[in-house]
mmCIF file of C-alpha atoms and ligand atoms in Angstrom:
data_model
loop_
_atom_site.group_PDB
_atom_site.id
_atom_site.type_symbol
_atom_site.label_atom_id
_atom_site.label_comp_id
_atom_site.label_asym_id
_atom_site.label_seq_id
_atom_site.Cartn_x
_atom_site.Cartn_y
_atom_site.Cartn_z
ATOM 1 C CA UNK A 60 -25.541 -22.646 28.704
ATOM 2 C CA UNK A 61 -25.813 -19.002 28.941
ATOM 3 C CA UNK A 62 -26.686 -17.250 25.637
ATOM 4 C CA UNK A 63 -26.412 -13.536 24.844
ATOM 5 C CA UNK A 64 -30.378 -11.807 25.408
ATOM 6 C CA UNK A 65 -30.389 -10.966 21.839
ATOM 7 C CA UNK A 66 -29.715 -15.005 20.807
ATOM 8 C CA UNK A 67 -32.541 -15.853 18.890
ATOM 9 C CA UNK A 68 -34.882 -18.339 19.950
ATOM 10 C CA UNK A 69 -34.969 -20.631 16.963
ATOM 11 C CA UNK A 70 -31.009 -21.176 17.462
ATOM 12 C CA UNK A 71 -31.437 -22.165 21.387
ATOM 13 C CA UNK A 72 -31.252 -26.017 21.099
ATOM 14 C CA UNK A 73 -28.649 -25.779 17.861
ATOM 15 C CA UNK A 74 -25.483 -26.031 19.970
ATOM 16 C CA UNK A 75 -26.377 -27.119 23.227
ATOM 17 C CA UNK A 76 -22.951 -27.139 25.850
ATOM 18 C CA UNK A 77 -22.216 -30.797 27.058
ATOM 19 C CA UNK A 78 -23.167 -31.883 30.512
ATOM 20 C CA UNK A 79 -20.183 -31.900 31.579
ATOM 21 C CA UNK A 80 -18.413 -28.658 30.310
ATOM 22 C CA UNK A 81 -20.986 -27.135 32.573
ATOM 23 C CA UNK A 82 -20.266 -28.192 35.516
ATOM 24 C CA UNK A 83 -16.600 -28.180 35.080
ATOM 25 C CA UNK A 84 -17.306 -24.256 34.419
ATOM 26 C CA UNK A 85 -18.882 -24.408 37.810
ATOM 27 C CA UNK A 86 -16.530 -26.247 39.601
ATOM 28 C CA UNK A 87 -19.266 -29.093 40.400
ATOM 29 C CA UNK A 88 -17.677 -31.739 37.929
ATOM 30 C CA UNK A 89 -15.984 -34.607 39.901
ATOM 31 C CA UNK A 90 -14.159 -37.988 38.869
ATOM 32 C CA UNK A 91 -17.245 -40.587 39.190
ATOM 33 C CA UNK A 92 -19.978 -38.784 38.385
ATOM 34 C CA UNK A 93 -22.284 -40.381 36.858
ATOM 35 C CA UNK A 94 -24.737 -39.146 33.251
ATOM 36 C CA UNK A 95 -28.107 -40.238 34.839
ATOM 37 C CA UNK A 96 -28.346 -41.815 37.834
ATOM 38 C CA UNK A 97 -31.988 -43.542 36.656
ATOM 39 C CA UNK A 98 -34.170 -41.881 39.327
ATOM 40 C CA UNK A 99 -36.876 -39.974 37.798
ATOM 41 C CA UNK A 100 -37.568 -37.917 41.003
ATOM 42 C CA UNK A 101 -34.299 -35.362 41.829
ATOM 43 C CA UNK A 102 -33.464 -35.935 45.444
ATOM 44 C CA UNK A 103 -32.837 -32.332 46.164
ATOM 45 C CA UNK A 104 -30.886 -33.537 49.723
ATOM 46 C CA UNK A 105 -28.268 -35.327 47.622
ATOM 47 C CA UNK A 106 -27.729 -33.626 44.508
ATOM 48 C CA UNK A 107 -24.289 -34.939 43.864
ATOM 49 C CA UNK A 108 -26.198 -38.642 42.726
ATOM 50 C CA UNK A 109 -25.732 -37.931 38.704
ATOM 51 C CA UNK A 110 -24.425 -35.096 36.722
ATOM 52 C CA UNK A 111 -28.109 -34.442 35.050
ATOM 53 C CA UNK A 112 -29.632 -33.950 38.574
ATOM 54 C CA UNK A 113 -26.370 -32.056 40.015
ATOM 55 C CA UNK A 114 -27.617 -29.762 36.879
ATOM 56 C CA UNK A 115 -30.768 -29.680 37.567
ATOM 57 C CA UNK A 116 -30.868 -28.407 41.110
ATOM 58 C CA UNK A 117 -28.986 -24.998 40.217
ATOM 59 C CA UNK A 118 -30.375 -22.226 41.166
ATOM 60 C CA UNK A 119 -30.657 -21.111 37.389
ATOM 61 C CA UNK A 120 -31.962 -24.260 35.994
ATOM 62 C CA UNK A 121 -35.065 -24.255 38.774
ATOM 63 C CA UNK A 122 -35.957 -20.873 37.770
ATOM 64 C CA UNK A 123 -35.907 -21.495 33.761
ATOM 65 C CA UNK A 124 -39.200 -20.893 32.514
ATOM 66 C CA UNK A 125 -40.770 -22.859 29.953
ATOM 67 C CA UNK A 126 -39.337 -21.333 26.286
ATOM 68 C CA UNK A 127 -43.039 -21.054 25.133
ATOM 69 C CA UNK A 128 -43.331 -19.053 28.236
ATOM 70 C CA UNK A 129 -39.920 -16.507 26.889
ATOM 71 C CA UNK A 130 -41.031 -16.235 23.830
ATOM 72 C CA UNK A 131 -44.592 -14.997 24.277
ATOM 73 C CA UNK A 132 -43.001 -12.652 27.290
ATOM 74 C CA UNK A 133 -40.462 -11.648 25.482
ATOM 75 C CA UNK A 134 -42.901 -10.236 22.848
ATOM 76 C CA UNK A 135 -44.437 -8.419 25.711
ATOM 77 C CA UNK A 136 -47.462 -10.270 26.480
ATOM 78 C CA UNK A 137 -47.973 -11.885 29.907
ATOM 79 C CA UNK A 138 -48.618 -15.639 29.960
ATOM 80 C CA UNK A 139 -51.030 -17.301 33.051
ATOM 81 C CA UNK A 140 -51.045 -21.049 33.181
ATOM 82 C CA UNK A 141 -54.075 -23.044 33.824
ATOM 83 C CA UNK A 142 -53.742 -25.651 36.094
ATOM 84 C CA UNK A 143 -53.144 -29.154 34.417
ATOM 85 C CA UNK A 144 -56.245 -31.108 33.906
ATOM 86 C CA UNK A 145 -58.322 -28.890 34.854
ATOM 87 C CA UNK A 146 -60.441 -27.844 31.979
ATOM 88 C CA UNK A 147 -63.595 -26.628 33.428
ATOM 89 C CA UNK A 148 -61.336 -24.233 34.604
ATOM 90 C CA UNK A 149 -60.354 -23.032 30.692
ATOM 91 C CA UNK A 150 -64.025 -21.734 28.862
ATOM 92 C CA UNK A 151 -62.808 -22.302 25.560
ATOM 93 C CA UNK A 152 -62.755 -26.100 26.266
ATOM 94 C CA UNK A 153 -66.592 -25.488 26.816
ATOM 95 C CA UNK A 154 -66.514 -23.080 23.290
ATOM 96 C CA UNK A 155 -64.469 -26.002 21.678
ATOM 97 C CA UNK A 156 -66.925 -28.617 22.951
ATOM 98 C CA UNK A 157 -69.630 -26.559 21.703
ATOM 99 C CA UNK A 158 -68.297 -25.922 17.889
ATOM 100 C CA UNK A 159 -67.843 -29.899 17.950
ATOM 101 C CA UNK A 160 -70.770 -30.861 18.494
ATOM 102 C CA UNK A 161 -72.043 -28.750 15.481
ATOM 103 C CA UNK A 162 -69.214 -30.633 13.279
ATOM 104 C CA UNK A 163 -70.522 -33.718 14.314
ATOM 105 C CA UNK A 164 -74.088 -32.741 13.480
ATOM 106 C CA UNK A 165 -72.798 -31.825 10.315
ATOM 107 C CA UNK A 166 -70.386 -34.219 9.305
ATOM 108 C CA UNK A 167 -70.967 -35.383 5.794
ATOM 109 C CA UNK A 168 -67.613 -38.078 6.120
ATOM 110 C CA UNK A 169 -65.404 -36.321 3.983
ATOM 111 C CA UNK A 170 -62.496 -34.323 4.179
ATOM 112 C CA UNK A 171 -63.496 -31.858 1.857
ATOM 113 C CA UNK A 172 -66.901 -31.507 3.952
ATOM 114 C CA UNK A 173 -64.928 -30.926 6.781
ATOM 115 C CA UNK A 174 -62.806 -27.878 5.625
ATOM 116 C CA UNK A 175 -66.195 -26.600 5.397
ATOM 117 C CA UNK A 176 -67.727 -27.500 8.348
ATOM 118 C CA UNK A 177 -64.914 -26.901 10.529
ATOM 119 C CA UNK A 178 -64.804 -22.752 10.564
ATOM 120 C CA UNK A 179 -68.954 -23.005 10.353
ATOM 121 C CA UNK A 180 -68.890 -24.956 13.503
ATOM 122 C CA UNK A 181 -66.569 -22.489 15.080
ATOM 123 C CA UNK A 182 -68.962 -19.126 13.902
ATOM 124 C CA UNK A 183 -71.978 -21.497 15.192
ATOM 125 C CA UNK A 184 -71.593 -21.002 18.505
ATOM 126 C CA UNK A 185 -72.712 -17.551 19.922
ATOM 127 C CA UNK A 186 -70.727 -15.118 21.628
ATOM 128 C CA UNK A 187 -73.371 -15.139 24.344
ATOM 129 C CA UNK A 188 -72.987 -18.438 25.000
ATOM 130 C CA UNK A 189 -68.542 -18.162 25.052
ATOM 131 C CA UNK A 190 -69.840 -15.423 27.822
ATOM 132 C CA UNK A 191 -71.498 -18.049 29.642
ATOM 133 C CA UNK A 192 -68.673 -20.718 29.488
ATOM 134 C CA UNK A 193 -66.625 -17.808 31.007
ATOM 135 C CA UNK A 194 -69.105 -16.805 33.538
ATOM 136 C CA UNK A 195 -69.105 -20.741 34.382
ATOM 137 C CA UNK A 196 -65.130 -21.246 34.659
ATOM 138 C CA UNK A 197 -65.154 -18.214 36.650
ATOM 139 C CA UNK A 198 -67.483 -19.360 39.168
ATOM 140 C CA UNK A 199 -65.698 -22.698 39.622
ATOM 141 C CA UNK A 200 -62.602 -20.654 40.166
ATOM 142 C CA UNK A 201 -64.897 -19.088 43.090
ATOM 143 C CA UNK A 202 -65.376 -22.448 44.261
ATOM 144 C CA UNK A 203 -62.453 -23.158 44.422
ATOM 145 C CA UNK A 204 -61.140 -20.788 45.945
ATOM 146 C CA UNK A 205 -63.767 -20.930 49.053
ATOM 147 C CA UNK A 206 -62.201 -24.396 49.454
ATOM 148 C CA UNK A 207 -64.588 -26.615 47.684
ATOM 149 C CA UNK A 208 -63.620 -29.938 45.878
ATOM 150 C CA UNK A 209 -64.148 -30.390 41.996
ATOM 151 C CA UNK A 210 -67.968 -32.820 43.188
ATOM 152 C CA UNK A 211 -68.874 -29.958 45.399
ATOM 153 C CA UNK A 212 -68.093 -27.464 42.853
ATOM 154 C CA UNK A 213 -70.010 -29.664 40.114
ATOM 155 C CA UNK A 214 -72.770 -29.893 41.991
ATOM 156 C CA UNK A 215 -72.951 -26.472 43.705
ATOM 157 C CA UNK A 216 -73.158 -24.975 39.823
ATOM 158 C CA UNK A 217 -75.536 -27.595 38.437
ATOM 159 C CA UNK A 218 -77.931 -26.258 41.581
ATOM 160 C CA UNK A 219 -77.031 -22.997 41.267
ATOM 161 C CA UNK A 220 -76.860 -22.829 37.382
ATOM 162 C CA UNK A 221 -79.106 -19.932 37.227
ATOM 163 C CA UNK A 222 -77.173 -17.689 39.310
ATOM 164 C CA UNK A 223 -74.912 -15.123 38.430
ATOM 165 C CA UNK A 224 -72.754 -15.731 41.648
ATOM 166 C CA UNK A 225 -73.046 -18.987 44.131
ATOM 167 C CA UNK A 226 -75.009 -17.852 47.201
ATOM 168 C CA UNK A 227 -72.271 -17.277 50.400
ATOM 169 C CA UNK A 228 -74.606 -19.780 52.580
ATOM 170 C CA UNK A 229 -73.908 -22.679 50.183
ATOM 171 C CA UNK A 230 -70.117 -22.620 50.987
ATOM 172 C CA UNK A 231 -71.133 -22.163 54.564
ATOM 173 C CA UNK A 232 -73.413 -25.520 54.406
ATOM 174 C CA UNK A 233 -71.422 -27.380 51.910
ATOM 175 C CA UNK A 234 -70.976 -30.532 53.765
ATOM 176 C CA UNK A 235 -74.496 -30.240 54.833
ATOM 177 C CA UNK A 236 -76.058 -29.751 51.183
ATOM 178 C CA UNK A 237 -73.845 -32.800 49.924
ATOM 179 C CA UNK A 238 -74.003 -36.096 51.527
HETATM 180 ZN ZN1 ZN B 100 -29.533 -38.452 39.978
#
């Protein structure tokens, strides 16, 4: 399962080791031990239930990054993950929001029309207004991070839409402001 640092990435799932091989090389292969054992969460008290979790609870396999993750680190860029389903947290949702509209506007029901419309809908949107879906997900981030939940948030920047920053009292008076 190891492969040389130079291995290159497109070859990684060609000729995946078996299972088993694996843990025989580790000395955690036993008579009995079951593929899968069927349980989707790994019981990390008894990882000896199947030979997938057994796998699954080594040290190296809990640390293995995502490959998307290698690759674009490996090319020497740095890669931050948004949380998942959070995508007032991600601006470009807003910017992607934004150009669709315009292609719905515009939509003349054909595919042709929509190779055109497409990249017009995109350079429709102004960069002062991607600023502003930044400035937005940053300020939920603030939220956030004074403790408030996603309504509180929603409503504290619907309030305070005008604002560059969310007043301090607000997150002081929260559960006052929002009954
Ligand atoms: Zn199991």
């Amino acid at each position: 399962m190891v492969f040389p640092d130079d291995y290159p990435y497109e070859k990684l799932c060609e000729k995946p080791k078996g299972m088993k091989v694996i843990l025989q090389e580790r000395g955690l292969w036993g008579s009995g031990l079951k593929g899968f054992c069927g349980n989707k969460e790994i019981s990390l008290e008894n990882p000896r239930c199947c030979a997938r979790h057994v796998l699954a609870t080594q040290e190296d396999f809990l640390n293995q990054k995502p490959i998307l993750q290698e690759i674009i680190e490996g090319l020497g860029h740095k890669v931050i993950f948004y949380p998942k389903f959070h995508c007032e947290l991600n601006y470009i949702e807003m910017y992607w929001g934004a150009a669709k509209r315009y292609a719905r506007q515009h939509c003349t029901y054909t595919w042709k029309g929509l190779q055109e419309t497409v990249p017009q809908a995109l350079d429709s949107v102004p960069l002062s207004h991607i600023r502003k879906y930044a400035q937005k997900s940053a300020k939920f981030m603030e939220c956030y991070r004074k403790g408030l939940t996603g309504v509180q948030a929603d409503y504290v920047l619907k309030k305070y839409k005008s604002h560059r920053a969310v007043p301090d009292f607000i997150f002081e008076n929260i559960d006052e402001l929002i009954k």
